[in-house]
CSV table of C-alpha atoms and ligand atoms in Angstrom, one decimal:
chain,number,residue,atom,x,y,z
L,13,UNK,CA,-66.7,-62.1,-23.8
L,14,UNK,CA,-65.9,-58.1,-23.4
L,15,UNK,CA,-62.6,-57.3,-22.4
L,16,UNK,CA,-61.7,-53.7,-21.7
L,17,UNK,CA,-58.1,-52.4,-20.5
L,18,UNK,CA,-56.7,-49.6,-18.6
L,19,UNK,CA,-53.9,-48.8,-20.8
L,20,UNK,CA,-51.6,-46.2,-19.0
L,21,UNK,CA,-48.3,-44.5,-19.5
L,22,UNK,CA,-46.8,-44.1,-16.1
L,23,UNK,CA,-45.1,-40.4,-15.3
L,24,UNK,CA,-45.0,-40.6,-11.5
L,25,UNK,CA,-48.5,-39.4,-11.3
L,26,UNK,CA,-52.0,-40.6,-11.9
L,27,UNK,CA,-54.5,-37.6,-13.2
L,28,UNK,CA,-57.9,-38.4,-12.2
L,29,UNK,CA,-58.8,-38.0,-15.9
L,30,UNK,CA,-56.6,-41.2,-16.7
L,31,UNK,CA,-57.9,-42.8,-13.4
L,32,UNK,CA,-61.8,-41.9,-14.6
L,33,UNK,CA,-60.7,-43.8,-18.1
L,34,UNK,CA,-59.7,-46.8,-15.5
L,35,UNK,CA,-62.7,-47.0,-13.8
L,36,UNK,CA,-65.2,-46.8,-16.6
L,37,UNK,CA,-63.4,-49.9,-18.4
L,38,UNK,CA,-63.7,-51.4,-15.3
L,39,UNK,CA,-67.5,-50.3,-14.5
L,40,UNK,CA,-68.2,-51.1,-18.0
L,41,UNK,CA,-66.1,-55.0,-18.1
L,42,UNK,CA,-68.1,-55.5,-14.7
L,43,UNK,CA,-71.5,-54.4,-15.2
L,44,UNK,CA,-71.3,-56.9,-18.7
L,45,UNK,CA,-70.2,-59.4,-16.9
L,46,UNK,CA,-66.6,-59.1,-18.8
L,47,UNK,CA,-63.2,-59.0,-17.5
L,48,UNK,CA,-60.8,-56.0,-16.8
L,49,UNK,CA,-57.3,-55.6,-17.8
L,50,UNK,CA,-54.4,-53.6,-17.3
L,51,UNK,CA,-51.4,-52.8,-19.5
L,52,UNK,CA,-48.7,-50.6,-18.4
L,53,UNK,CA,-47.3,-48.8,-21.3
L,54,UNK,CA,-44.3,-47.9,-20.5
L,55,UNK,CA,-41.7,-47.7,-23.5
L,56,UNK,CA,-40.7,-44.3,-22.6
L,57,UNK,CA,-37.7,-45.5,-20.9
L,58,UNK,CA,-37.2,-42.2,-18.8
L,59,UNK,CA,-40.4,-41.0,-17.3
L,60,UNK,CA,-42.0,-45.0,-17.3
L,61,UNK,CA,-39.2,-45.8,-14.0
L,62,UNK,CA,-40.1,-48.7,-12.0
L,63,UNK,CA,-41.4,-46.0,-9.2
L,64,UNK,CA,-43.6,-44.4,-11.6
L,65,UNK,CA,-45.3,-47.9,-12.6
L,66,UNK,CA,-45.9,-48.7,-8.5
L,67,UNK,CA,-47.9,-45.1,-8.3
L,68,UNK,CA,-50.2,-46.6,-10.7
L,69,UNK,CA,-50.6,-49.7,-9.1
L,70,UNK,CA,-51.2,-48.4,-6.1
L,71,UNK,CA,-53.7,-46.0,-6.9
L,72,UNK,CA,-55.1,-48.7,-9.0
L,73,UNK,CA,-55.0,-50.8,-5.7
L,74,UNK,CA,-56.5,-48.5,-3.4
L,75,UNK,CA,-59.8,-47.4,-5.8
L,76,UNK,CA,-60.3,-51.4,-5.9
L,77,UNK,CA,-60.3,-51.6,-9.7
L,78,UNK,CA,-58.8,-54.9,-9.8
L,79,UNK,CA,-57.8,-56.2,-13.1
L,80,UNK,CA,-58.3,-59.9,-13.6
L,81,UNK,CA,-55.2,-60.9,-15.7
L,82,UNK,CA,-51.7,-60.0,-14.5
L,83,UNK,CA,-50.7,-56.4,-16.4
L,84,UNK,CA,-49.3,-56.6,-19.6
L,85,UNK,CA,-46.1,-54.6,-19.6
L,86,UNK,CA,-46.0,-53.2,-23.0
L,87,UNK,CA,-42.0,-52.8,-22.7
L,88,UNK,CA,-41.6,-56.4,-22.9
L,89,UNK,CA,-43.7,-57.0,-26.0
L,90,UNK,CA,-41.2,-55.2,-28.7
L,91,UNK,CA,-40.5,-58.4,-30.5
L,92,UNK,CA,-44.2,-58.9,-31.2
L,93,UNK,CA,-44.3,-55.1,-32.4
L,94,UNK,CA,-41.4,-55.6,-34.5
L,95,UNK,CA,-42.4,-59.1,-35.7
L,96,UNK,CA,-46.1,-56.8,-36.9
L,97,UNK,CA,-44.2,-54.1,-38.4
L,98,UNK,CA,-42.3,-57.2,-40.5
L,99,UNK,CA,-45.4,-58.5,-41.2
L,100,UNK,CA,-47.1,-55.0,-42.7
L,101,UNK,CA,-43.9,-54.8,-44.3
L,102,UNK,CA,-44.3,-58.2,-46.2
L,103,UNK,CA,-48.2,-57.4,-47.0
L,104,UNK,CA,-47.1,-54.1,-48.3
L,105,UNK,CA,-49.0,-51.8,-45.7
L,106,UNK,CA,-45.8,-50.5,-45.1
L,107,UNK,CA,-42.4,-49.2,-46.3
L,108,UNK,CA,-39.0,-48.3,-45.2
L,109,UNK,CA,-38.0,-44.7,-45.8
L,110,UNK,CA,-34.2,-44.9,-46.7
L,111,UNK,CA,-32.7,-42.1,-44.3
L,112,UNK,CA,-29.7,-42.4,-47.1
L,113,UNK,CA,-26.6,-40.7,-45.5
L,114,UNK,CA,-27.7,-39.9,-42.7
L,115,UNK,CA,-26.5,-43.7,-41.7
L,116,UNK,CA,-29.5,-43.6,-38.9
L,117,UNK,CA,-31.1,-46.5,-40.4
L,118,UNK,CA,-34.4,-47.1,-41.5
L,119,UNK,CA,-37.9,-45.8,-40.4
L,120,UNK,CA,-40.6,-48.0,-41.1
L,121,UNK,CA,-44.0,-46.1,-42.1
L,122,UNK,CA,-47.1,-47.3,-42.4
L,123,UNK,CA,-49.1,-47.0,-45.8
L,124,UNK,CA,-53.0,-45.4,-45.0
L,125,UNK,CA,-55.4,-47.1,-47.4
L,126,UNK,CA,-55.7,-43.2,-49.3
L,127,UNK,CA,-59.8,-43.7,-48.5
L,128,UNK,CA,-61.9,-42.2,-46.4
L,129,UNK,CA,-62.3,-43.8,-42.7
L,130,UNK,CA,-65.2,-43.9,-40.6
L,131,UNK,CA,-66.5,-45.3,-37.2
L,132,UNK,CA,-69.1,-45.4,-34.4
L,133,UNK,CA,-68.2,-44.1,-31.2
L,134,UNK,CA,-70.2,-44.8,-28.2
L,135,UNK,CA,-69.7,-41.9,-26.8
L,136,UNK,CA,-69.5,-39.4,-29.7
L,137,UNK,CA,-71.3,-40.9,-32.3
L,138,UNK,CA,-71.2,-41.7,-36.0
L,139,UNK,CA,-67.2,-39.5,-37.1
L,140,UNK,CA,-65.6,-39.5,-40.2
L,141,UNK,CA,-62.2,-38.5,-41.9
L,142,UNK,CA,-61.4,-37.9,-45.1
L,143,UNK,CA,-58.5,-39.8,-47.1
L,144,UNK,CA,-56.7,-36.5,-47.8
L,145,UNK,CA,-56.2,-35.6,-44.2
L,146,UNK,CA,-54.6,-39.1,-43.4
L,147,UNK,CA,-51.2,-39.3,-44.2
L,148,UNK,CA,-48.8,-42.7,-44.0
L,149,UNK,CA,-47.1,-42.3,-40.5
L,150,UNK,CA,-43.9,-43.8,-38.7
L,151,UNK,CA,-44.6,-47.1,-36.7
L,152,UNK,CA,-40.9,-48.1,-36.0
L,153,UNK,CA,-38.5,-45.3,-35.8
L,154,UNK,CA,-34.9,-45.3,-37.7
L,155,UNK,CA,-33.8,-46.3,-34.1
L,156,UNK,CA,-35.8,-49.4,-34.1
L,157,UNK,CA,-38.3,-48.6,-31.3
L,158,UNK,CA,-42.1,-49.1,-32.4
L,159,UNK,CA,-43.9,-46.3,-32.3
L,160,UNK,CA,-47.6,-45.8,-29.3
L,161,UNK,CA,-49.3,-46.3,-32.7
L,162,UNK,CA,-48.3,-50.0,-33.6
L,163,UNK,CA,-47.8,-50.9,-30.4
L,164,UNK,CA,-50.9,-50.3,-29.1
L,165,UNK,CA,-53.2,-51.7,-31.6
L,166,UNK,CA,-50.8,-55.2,-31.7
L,167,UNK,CA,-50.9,-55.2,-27.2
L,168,UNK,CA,-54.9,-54.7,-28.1
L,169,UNK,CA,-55.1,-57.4,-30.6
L,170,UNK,CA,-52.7,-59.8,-28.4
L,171,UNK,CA,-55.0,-59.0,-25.4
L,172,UNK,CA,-58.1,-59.6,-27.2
L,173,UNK,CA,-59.7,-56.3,-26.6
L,174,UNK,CA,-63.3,-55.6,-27.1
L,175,UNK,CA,-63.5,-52.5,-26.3
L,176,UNK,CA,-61.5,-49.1,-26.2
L,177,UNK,CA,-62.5,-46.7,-23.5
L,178,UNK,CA,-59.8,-43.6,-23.7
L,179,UNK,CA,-59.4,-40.2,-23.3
L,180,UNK,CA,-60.6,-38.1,-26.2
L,181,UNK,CA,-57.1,-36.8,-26.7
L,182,UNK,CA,-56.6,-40.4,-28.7
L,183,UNK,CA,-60.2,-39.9,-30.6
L,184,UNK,CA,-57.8,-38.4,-33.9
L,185,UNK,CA,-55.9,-41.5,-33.5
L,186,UNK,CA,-58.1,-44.1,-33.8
L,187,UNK,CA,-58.6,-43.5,-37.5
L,188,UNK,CA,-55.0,-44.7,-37.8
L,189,UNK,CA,-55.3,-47.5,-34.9
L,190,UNK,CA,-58.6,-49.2,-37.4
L,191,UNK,CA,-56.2,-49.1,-40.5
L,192,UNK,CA,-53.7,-50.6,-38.4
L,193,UNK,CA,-56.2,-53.2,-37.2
L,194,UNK,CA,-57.2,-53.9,-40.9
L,195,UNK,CA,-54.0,-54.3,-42.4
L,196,UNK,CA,-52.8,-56.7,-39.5
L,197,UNK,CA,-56.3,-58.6,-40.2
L,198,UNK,CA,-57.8,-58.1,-36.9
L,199,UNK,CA,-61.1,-57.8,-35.8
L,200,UNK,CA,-61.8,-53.7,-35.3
L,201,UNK,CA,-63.0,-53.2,-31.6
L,202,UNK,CA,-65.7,-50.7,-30.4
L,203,UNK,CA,-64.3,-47.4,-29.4
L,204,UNK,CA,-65.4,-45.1,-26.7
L,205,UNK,CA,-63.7,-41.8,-26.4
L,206,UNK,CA,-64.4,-40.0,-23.0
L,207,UNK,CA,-65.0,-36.2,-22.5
L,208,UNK,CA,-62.3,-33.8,-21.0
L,209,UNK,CA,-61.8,-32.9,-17.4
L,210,UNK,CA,-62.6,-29.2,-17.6
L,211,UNK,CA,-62.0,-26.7,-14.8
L,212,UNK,CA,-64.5,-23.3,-14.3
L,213,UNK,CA,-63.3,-21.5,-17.4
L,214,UNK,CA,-63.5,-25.3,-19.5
L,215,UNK,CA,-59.8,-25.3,-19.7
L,216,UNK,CA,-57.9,-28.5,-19.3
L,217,UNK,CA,-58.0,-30.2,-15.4
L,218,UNK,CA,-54.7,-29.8,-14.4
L,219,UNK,CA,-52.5,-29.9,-11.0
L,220,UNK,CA,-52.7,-25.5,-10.6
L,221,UNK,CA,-56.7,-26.1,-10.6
L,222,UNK,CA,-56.2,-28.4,-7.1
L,223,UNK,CA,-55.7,-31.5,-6.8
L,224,UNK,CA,-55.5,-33.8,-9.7
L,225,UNK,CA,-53.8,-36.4,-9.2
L,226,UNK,CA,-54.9,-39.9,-7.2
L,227,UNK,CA,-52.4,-39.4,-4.4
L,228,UNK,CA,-53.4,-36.0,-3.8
L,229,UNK,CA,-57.1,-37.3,-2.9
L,230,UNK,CA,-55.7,-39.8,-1.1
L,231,UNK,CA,-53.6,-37.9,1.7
L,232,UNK,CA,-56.3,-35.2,1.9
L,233,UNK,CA,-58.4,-38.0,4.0
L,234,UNK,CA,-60.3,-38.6,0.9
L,235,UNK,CA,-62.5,-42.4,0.4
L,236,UNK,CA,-62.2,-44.2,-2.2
L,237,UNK,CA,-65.2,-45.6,-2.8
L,238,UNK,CA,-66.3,-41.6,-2.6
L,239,UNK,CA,-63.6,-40.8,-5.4
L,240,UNK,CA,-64.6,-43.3,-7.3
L,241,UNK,CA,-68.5,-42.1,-6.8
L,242,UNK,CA,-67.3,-39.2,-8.1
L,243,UNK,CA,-65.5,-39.6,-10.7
L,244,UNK,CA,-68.1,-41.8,-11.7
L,245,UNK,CA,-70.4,-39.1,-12.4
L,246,UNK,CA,-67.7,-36.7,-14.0
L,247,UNK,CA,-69.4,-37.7,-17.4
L,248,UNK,CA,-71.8,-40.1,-16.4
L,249,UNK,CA,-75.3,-40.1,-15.1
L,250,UNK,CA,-77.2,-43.5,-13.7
L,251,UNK,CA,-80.1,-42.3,-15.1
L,252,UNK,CA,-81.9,-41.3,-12.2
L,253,UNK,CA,-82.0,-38.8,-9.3
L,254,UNK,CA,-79.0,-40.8,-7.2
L,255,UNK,CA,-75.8,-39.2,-6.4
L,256,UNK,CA,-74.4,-41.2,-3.5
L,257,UNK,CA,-73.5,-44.6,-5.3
L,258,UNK,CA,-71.7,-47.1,-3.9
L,259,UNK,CA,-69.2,-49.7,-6.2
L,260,UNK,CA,-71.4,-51.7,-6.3
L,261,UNK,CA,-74.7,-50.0,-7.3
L,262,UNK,CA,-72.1,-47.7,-10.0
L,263,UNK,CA,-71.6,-51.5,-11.2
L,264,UNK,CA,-75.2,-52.2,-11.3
L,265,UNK,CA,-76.2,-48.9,-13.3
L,266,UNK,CA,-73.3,-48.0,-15.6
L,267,UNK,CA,-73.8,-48.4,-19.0
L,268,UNK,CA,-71.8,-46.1,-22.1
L,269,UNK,CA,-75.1,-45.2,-23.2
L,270,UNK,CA,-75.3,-42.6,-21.1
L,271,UNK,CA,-71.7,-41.0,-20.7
L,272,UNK,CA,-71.6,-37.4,-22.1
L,273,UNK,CA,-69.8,-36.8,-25.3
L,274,UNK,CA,-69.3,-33.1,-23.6
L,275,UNK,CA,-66.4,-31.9,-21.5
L,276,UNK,CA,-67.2,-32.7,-17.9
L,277,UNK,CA,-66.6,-29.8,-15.2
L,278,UNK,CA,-64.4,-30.8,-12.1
L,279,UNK,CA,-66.6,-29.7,-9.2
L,280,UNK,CA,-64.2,-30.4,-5.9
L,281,UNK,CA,-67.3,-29.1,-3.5
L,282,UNK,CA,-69.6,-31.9,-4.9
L,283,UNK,CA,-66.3,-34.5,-4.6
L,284,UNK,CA,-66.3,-33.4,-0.7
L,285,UNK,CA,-70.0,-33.9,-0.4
L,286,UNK,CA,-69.9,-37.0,-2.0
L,287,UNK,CA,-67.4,-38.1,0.4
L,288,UNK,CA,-69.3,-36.7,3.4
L,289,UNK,CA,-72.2,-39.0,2.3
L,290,UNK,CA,-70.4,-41.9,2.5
L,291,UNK,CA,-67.8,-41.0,5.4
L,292,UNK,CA,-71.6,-41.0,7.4
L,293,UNK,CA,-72.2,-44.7,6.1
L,294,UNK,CA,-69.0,-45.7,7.8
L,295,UNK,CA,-69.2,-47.5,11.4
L,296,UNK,CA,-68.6,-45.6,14.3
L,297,UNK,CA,-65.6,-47.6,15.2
L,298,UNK,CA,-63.6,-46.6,11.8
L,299,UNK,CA,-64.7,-42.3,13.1
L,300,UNK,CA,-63.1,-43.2,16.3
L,301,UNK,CA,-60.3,-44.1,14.8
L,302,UNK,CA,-59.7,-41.5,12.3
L,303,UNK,CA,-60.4,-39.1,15.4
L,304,UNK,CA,-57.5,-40.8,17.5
L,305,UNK,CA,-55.1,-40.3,14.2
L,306,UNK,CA,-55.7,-36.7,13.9
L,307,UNK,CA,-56.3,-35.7,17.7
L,308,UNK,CA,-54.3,-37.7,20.1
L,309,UNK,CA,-56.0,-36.3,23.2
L,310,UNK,CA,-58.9,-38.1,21.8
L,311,UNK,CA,-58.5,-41.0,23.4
L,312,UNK,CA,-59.1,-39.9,26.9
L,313,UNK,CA,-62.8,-39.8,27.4
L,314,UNK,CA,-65.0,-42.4,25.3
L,315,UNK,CA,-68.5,-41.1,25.7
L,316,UNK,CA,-67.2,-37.5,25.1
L,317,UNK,CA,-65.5,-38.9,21.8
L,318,UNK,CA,-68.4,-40.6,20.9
L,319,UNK,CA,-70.6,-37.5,21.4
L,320,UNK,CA,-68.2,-35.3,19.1
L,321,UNK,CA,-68.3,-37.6,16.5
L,322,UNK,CA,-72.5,-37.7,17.0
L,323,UNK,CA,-72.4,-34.0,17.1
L,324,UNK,CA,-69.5,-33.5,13.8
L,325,UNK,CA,-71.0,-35.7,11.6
L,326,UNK,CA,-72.4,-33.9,9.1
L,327,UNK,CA,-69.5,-32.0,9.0
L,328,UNK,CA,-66.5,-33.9,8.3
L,329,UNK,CA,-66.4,-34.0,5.0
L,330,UNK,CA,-63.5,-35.8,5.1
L,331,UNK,CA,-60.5,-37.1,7.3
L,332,UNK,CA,-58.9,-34.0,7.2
L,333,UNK,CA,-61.3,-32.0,8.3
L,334,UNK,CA,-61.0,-33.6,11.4
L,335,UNK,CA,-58.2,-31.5,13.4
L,336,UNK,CA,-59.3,-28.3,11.8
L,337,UNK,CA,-62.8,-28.7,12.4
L,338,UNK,CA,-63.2,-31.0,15.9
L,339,UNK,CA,-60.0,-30.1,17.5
L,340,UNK,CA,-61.4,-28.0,20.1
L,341,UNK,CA,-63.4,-29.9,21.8
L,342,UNK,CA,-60.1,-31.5,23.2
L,343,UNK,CA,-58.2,-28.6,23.7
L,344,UNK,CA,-58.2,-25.7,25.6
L,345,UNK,CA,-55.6,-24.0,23.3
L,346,UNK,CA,-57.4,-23.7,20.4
L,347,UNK,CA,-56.6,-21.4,18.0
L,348,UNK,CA,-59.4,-18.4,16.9
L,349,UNK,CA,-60.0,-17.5,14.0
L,350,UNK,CA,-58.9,-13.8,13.5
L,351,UNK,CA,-60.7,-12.2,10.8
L,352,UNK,CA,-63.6,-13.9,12.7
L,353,UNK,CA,-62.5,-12.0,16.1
L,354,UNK,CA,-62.0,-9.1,13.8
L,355,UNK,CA,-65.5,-9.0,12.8
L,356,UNK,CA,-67.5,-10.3,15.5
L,357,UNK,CA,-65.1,-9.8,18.9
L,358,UNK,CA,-63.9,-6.1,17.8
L,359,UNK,CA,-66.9,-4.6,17.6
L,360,UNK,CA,-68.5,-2.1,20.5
L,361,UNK,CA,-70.6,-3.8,23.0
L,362,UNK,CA,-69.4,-7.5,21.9
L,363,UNK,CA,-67.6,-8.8,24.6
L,364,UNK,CA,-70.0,-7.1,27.6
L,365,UNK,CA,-73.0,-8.9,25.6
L,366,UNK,CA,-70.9,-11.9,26.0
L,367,UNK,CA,-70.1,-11.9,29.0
L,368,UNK,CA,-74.0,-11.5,29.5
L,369,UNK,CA,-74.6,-14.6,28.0
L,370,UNK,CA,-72.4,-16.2,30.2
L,371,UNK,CA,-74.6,-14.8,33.2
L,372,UNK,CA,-77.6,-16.4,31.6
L,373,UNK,CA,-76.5,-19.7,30.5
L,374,UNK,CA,-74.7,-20.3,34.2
L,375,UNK,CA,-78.2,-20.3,35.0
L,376,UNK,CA,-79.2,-22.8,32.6
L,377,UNK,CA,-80.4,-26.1,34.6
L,378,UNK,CA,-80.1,-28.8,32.6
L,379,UNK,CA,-77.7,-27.2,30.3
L,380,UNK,CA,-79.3,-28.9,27.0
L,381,UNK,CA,-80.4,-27.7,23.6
L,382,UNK,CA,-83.5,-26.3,24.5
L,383,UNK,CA,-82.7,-24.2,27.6
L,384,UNK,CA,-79.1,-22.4,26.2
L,385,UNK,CA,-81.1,-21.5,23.1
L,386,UNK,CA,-84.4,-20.2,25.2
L,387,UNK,CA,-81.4,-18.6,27.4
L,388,UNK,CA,-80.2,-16.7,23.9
L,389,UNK,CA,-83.3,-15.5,22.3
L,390,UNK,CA,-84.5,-14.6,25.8
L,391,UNK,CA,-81.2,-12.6,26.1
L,392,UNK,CA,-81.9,-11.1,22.4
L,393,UNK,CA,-85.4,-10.0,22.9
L,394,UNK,CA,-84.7,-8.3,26.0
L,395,UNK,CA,-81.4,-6.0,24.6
L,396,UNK,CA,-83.2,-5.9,21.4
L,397,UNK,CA,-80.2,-7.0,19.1
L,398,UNK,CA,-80.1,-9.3,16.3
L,399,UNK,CA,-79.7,-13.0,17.2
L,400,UNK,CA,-76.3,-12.8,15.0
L,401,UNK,CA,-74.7,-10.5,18.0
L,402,UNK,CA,-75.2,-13.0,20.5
L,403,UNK,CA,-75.0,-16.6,18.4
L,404,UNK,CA,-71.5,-15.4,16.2
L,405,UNK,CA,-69.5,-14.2,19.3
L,406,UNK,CA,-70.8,-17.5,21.4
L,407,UNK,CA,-69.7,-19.7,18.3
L,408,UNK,CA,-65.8,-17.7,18.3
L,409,UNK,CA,-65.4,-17.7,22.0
L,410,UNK,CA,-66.3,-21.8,22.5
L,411,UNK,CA,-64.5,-22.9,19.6
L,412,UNK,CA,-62.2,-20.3,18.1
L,413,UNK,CA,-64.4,-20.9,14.8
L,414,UNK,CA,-66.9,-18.8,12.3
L,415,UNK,CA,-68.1,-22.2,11.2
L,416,UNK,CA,-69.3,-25.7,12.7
L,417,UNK,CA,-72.1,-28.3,14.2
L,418,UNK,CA,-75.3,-26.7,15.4
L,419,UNK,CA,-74.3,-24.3,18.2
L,420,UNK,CA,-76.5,-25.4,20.8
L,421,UNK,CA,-76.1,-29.3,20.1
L,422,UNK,CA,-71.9,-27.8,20.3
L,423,UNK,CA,-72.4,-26.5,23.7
L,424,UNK,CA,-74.2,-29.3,25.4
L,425,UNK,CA,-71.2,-31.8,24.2
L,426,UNK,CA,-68.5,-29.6,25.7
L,427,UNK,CA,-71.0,-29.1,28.6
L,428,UNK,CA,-71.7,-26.3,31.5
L,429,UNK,CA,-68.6,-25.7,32.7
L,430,UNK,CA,-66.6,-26.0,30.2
L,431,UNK,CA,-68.3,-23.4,27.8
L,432,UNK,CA,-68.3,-20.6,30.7
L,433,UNK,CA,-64.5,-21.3,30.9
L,434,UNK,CA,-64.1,-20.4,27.4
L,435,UNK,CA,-66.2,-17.9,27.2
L,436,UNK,CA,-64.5,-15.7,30.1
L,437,UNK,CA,-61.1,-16.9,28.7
L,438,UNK,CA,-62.3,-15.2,25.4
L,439,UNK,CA,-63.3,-12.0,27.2
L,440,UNK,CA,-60.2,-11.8,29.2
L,441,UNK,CA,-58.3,-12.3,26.1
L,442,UNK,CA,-59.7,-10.0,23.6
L,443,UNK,CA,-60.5,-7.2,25.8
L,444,UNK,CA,-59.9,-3.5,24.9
L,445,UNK,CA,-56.0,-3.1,26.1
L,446,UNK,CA,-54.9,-6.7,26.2
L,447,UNK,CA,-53.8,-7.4,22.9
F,528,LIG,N1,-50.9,-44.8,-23.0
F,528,LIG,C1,-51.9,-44.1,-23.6
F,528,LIG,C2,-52.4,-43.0,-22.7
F,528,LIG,O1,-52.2,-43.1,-21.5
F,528,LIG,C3,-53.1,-45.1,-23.8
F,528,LIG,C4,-54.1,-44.8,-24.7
F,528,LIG,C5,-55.1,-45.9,-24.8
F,528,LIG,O2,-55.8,-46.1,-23.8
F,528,LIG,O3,-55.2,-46.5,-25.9
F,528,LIG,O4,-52.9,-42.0,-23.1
């Protein structure tokens, strides 16, 4: 039976690079029918607080990666790590280093085998180290706390791990972890070392890049089952054309064959696009929702909510998008956009060949797609200007925005009147003398 782990050191935070580790265990104990488990590792008494163990929980809890054994708390297991040490000790692997008078006590150091080590990696392949560049290391400190190293391999060995899937930061290690695993006469496991989280210039993912961590993802109105899509693919391939994966189907497809042994670029466009994709899988009732949250005014008028969703959907990229992007269709006091009045308002001739437009689309009967955009080219061809005059300054005065749905499908949804309000509000407002 494979078992994998998620073996994290709680700070307060969870990167996405640690929660990535998580999820391929997990992708990887699922798919092969194994089981998933968690240890906390937290025998670094001041950053491992009780607060700092529920943040991994919880992000562990709301990405659904659900280990099947209670966590192991790694803090709790120091007997067994000093009972191993004894135990290397007694089989000569290891030796105390007499700290004399400094009256500190004794560090216990393990004794490498002096030849050289070598292993498979699934991910990186055949890697080797010579004797000479291993040297005997500390595994209990003259204070008597085990060291990551020994107590580690003896939570793997007492967990019955088959498989180590880490970050490629602990790739040196493992060369002392095996030895370990020898001399305590345990069966090695299989190691899989992940590739970095890289930012644009392929340094190290971290918090000044954007977001990093799980929580951040989380308040920004981001899905988890998008995230974990995501993340997913930050190394990974199924092997085909499919991007938009859902747990599921990444279950179905993963396999360490195909993870990348190269660093993996964190592309936070592609994570919103992802997240679009399956923010439009969701049922209309969860939008609504999500649209009464963010835009209390929302609530008022059914069939108009339901047509702003309709008309937003491709959009929202996620939750939060949803004031900044939708919030004018439920206000009249929206706010414009001012390098986009700058640009497209401010110039000479704007606002009178807006409030042409408004002439013509009063005129428009119905007022649907078809006729307001017949109404705009017809208005275009006949002042000979570009359709860019007349569709930019439309967009700006209707919704305060350089950006949005299809402009036509936008003003049918806000509707006739509505739409010539704004637009003489806009012309009032930015004419020459009233700002
Ligand atoms: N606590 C270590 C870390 O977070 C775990 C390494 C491992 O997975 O073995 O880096």
């Amino acid at each position: 039976m494979i078992r994998t782990r998620f073996a994290p050191s709680p700070t307060g935070n969870v990167h996405i690079g640690n929660i990535r580790a998580a999820l391929y265990n997990w992708l990887f104990a699922r798919h092969q029918q194994g089981q998933f488990l968690l240890r906390i590792e937290d025998t670094d008494r001041e950053r491992s607080t009780p607060e700092a163990v529920q943040t991994v929980l919880a992000a562990m809890e709301w990405l659904g990666l659900t280990p099947d054994e209670p966590p192991v708390y790694q803090s709790q297991r120091r007997t067994a790590h000093l009972t191993a040490a004894q135990q290397l000790l007694e089989s000569g692997h290891a030796y105390k280093q007499d700290k004399g008078a400094t009256g500190k006590g004794e560090a216990i150091l393990f004794r490498m085998p002096g030849q050289e080590s070598q292993f498979t990696d699934l991910v990186k392949g055949p890697l080797r180290k010579a004797a000479k560049d291993m040297t005997d290391f500390v595994i209990v400190r003259s204070d008597g706390a085990p060291v990551f190293h020994l107590a580690n391999v003896v939570d793997d060995i007492h967990m019955n791990v088959t498989h180590v899937i880490r970050g490629d930061d602990h790739t040196e290690n493992t060369f002392r972890h095996i030895a370990l695993y020898q001399a305590l006469d345990a069966p090695v496991p299989a190691f899989a070392h992940l590739p970095m989280i890289v930012n644009a210039q392929g340094k190290p993912y971290a918090k000044r890049d954007g977001d990093a961590f799980v929580g951040d993802f989380r308040s920004n109105g981001y899905l988890p089952e998008a995230l974990l899509n995501y993340l997913a693919l930050l190394g990974w391939s199924p092997g085909d054309d499919r991007e938009v994966l859902t747990p599921d189907e990444l279950v179905a497809a993963f396999d360490l064959d195909r993870v990348q042994a190269s660093a993996a670029q964190f592309d936070l466009r592609k994570l919103e696009w992802i997240n679009g994709e399956h923010l439009r899988k969701l049922p209309r009732t969860t939008h609504r929702e999500h649209y009464r949250r963010a835009i209390p005014q929302a609530d008022r008028d059914p069939a108009y909510l339901d047509a702003v969703i309709a008309v937003m959907e491709d959009r929202i990229k996620k939750w939060s998008d949803i004031p900044i992007m939708a919030g004018f269709f439920f206000s009249e006091d929206y706010p414009y956009d001012e390098k986009a009045v700058q640009k497209r308002l401010h110039r000479t001739g704007a606002l009178e060949l807006l409030g042409a437009l408004r002439e013509a689309l009063a005129q428009c009967d119905p007022f649907s797609e078809e006729t307001t955009e017949a109404t705009l080219r017809a208005l275009v061809t006949a002042r000979g200007v570009k359709p860019a005059d007349c569709i930019h300054p439309l967009r700006i005065a209707v919704s305060g925005l350089p950006f949005g749905p299809s402009l036509f499908a936008m003003l049918v949804v806000l509707g006739r009147d509505r739409v010539l309000q704004r637009i003489d509000r806009t012309c009032n407002r930015f004419a020459p003398g009233k700002e």
